[in-house]
mmCIF file of C-alpha atoms in Angstrom:
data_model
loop_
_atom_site.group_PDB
_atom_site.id
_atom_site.type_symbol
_atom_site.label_atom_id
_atom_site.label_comp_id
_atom_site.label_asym_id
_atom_site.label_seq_id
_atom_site.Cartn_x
_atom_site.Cartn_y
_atom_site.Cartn_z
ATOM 1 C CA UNK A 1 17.141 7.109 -5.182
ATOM 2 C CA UNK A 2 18.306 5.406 -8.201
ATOM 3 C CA UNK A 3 16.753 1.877 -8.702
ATOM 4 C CA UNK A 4 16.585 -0.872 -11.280
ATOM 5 C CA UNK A 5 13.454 -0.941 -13.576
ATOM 6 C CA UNK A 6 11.872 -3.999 -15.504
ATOM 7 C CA UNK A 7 9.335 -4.567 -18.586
ATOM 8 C CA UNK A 8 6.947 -5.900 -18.413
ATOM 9 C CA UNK A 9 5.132 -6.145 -15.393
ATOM 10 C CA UNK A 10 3.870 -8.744 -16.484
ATOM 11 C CA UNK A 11 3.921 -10.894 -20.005
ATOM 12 C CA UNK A 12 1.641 -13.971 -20.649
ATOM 13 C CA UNK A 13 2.801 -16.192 -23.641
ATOM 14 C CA UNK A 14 2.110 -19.612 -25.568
ATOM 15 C CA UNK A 15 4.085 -22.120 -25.062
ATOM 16 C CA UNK A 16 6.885 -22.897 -27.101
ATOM 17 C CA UNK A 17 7.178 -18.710 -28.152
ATOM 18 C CA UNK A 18 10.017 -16.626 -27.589
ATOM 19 C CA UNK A 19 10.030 -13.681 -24.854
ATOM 20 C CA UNK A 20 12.333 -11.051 -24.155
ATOM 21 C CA UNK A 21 12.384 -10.003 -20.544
ATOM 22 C CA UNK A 22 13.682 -6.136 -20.235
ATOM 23 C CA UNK A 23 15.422 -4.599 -17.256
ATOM 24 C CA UNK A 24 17.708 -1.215 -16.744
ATOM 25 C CA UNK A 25 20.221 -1.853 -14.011
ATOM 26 C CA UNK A 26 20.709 1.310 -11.892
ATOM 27 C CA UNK A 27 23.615 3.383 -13.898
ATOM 28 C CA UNK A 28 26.937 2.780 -12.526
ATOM 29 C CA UNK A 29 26.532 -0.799 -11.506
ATOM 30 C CA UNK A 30 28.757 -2.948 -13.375
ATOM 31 C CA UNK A 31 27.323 -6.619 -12.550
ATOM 32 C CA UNK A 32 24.033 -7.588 -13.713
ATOM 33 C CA UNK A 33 22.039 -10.706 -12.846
ATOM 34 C CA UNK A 34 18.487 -12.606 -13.266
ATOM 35 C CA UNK A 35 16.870 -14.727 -10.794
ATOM 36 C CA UNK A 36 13.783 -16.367 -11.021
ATOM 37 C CA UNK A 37 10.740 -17.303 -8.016
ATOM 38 C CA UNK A 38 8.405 -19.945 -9.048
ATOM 39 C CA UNK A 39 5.254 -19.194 -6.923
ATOM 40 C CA UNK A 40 5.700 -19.741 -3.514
ATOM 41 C CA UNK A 41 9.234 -20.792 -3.535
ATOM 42 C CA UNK A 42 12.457 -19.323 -3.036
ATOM 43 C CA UNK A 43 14.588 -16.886 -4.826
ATOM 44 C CA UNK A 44 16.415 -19.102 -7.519
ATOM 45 C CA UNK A 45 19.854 -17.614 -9.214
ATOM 46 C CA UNK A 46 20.036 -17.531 -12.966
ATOM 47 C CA UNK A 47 23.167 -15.903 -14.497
ATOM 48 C CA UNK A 48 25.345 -13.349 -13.490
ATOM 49 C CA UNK A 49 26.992 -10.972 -16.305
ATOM 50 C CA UNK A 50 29.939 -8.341 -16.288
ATOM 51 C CA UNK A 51 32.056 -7.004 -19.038
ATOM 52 C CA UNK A 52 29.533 -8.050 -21.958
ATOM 53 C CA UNK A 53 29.785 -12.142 -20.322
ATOM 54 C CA UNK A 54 28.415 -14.182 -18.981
ATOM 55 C CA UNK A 55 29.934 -14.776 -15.415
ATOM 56 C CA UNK A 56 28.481 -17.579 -14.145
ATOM 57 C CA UNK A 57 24.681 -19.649 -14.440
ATOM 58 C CA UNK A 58 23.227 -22.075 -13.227
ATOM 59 C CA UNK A 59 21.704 -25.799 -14.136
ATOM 60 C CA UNK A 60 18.457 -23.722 -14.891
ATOM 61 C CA UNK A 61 19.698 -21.715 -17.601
ATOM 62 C CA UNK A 62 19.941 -23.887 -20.005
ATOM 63 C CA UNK A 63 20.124 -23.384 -24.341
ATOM 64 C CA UNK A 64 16.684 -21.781 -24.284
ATOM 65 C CA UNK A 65 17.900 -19.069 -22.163
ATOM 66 C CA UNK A 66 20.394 -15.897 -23.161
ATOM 67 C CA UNK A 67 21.697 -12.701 -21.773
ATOM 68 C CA UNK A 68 22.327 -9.351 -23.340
ATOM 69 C CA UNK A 69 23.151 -5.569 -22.729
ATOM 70 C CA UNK A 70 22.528 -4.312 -26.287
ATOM 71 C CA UNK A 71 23.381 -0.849 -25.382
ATOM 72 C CA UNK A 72 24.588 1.149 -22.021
ATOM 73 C CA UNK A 73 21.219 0.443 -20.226
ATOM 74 C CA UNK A 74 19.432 -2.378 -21.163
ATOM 75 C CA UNK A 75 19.880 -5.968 -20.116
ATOM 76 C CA UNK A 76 17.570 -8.951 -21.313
ATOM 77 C CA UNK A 77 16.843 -11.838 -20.851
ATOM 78 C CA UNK A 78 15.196 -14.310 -23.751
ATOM 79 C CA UNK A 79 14.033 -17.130 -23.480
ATOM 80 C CA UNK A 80 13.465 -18.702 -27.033
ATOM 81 C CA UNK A 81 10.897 -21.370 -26.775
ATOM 82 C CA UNK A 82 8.752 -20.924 -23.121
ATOM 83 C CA UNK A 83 7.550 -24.003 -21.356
ATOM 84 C CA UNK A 84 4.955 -24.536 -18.912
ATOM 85 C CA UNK A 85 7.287 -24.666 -16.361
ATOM 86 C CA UNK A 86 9.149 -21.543 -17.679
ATOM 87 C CA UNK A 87 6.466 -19.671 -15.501
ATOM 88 C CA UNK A 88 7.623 -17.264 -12.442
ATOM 89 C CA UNK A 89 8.623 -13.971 -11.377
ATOM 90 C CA UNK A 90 11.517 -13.050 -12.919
ATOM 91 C CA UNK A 91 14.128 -10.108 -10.850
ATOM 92 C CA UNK A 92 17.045 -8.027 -12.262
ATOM 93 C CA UNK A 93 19.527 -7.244 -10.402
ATOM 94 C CA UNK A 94 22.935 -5.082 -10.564
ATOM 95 C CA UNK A 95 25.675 -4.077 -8.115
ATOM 96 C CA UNK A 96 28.544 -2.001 -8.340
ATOM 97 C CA UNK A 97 30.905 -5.307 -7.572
ATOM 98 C CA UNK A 98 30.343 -8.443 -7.107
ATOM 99 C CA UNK A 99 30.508 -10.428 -4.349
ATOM 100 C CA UNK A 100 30.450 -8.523 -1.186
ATOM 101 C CA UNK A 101 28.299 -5.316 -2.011
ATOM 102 C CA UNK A 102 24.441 -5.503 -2.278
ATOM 103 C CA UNK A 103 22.577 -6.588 -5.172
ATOM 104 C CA UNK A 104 19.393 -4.091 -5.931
ATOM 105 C CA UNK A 105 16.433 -5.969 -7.023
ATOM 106 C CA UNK A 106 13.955 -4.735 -9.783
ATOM 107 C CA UNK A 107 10.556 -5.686 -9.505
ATOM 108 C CA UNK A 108 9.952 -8.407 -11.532
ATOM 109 C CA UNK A 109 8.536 -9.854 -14.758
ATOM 110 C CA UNK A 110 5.707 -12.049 -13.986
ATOM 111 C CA UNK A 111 5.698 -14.462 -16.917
ATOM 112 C CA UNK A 112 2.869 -16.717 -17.166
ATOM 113 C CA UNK A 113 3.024 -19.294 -19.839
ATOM 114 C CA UNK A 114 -0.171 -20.882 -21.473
ATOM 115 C CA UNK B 1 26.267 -29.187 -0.905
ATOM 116 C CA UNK B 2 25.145 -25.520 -0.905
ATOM 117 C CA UNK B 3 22.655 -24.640 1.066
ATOM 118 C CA UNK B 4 20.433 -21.799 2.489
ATOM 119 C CA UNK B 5 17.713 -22.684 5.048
ATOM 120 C CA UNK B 6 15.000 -20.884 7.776
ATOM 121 C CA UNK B 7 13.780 -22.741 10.671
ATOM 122 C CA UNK B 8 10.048 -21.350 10.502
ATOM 123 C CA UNK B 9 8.244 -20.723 8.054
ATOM 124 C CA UNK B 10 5.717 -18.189 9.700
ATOM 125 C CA UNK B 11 6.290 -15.689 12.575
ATOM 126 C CA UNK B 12 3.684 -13.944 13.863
ATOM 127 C CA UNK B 13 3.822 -11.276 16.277
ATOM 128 C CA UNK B 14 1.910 -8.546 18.158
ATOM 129 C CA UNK B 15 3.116 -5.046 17.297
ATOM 130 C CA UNK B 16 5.525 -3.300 19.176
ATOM 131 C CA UNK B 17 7.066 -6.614 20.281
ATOM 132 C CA UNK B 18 10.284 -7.858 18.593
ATOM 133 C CA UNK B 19 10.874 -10.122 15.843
ATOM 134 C CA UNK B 20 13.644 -12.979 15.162
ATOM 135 C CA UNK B 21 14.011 -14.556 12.359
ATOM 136 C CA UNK B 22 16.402 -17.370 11.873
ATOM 137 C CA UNK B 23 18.415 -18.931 9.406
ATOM 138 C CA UNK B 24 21.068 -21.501 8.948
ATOM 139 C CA UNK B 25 23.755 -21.903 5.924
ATOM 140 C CA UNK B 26 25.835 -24.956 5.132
ATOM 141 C CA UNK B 27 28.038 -23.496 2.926
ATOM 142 C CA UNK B 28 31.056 -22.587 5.352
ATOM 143 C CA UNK B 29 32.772 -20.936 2.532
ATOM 144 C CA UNK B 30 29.942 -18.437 2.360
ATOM 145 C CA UNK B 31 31.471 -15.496 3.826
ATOM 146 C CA UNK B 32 28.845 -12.779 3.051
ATOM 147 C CA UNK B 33 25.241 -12.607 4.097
ATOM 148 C CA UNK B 34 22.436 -10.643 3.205
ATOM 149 C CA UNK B 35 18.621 -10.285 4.554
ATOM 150 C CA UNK B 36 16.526 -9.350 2.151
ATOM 151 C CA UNK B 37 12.538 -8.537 2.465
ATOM 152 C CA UNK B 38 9.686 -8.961 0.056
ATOM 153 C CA UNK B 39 6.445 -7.718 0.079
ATOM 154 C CA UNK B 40 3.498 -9.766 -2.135
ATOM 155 C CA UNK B 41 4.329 -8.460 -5.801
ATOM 156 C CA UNK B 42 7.817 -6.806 -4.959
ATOM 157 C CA UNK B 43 10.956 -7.577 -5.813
ATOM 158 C CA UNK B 44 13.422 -8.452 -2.946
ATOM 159 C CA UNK B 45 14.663 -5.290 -1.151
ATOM 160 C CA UNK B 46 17.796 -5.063 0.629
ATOM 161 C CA UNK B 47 17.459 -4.892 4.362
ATOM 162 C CA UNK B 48 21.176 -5.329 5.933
ATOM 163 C CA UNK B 49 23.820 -7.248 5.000
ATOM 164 C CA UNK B 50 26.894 -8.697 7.101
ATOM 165 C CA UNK B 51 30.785 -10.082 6.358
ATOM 166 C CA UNK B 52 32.023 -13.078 8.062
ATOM 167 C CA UNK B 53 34.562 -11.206 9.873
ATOM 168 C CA UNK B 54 31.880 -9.727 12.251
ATOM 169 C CA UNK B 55 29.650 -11.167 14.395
ATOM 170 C CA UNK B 56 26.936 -8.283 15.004
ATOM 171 C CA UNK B 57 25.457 -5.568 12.914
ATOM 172 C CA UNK B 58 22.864 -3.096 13.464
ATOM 173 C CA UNK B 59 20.334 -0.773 11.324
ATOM 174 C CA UNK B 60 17.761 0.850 11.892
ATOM 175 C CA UNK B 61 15.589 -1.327 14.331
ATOM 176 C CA UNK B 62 17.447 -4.014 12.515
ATOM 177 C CA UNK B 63 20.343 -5.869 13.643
ATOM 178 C CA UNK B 64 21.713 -8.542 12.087
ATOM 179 C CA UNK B 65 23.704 -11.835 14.206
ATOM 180 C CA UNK B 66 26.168 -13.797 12.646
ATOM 181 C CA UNK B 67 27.571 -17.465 14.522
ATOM 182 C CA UNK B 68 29.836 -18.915 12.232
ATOM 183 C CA UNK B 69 30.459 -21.942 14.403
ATOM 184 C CA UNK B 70 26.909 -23.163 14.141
ATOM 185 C CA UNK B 71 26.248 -21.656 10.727
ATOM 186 C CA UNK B 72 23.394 -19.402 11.944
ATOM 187 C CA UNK B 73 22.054 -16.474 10.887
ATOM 188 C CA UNK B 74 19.427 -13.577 12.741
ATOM 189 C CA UNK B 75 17.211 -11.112 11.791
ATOM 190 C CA UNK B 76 16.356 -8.932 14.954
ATOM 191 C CA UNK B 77 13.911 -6.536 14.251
ATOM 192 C CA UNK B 78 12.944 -3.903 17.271
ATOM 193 C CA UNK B 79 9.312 -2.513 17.755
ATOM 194 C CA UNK B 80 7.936 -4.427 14.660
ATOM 195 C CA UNK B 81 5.481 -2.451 12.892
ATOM 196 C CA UNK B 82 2.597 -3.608 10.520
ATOM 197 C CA UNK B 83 4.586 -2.445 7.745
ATOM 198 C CA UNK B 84 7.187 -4.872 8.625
ATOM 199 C CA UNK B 85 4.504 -7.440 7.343
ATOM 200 C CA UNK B 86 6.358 -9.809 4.348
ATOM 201 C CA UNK B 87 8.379 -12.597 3.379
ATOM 202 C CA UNK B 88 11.916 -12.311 5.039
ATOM 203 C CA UNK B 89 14.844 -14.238 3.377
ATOM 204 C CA UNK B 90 18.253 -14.615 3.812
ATOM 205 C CA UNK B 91 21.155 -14.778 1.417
ATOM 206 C CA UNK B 92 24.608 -16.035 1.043
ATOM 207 C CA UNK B 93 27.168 -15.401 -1.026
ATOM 208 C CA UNK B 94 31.132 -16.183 -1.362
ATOM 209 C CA UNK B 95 33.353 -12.625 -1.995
ATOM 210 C CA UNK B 96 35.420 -14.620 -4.180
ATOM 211 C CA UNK B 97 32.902 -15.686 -6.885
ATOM 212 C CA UNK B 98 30.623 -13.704 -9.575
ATOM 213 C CA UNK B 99 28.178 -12.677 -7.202
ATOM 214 C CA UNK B 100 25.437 -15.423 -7.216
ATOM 215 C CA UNK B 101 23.247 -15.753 -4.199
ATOM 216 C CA UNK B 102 21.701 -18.279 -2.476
ATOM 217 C CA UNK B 103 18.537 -17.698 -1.283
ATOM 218 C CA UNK B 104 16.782 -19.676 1.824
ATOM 219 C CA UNK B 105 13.002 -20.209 1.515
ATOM 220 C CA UNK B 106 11.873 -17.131 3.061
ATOM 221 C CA UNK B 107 10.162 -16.205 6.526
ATOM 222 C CA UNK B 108 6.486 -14.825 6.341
ATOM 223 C CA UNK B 109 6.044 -12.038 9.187
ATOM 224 C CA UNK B 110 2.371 -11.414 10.150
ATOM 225 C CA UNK B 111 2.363 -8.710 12.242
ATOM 226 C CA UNK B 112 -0.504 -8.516 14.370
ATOM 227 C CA UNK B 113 -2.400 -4.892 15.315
#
């Protein structure tokens, strides 16, 4: 069964360096999205991407933050200069269309930031 | 504004009974709802999912109950098994926009042996 994939497991960083969170979206899925979970909290939307843009994000991803699908597999997430409070799990996640079919969920980057 | 919410944080039950989980939305433009589960270290996997223009839906052991006029969701889950143990949460979304979801805060499940 196909499903989406992320890298690292796990990443642990200094504050204020960049990170680059990986993730392959399962193959014919056209919508791609990253959601964070703080520890103990809820599932928290982050951007939504089709067609090489950015669809929608929220208050949360802010300048620090980008999107990209630098070839047919990939999508990444960087964030350019971590803080503290940058820390969570971080989930992929693609569907075929948007709003109304299921989003798959990868397993998540846990980013810890130091 | 938008919301997703659970009324209990913690259900436990013995196994073999049968589980409900609750969940209530604010958003009445939300027409699409989705229960996801999570086990400690996992991403969110899908569990069943339901349209606003039913009321009922059923998996396997799962079943899903929609009430649009109090904005309440269910997650029925038949013969719970110790596997069933995680955090359950439920999702919202509008067919109309990009896809984002709304998450509630999530159900933990303790099943007991």
């Amino acid at each position: 069964e196909p499903e989406v994939t992320q890298t690292p497991s796990h990443q642990v960083t200094q504050m204020g360096q960049e990170v680059i969170l990986r993730c392959v979206p399962i193959s014919n899925h056209l919508y791609f999205y990253w959601y964070r979970q703080i520890l103990g909290q809820k599932v928290e939307f982050l951007v939504s991407f089709y067609n090489n843009e950015i669809s929608e994000k929220s208050e949360i991803f802010d300048d620090q933050f980008s999107v990209e699908r630098p070839d047919g597999s990939n999508f990444t997430l960087k964030i350019r200069s971590t803080k503290l409070e940058d820390s969570a799990m971080y989930f992929c996640a693609s569907s075929d269309v948007t709003g109304g079919e299921t989003q798959y969920f990868g397993p998540g980057t846990r980013l810890l930031v130091l | 504004g938008e919301s997703v919410g659970l009324h209990l944080p913690t259900l436990s039950v013995q196994e073999g009974d049968n589980s409900i989980i609750n969940c209530a939305y604010s958003n009445s433009a939300s027409d699409y709802f989705i229960w996801y589960k999570q086990e400690s270290g996992k991403g969110p996997q899908f569990i069943i999912d339901i349209r606003s223009n039913m009321d009922k839906r059923q998996g396997q052991r799962v079943t899903v109950l929609l009430n649009k006029t109090v904005k309440h969701l269910s997650l029925q889950i038949a013969a719970t098994q110790p596997g069933d143990s995680a955090v359950y949460f439920c999702a919202e979304n509008t067919l109309s926009n990009t896809g984002k979801l709304i998450f509630g805060q999530g159900t933990t499940l303790q099943v007991k042996p």
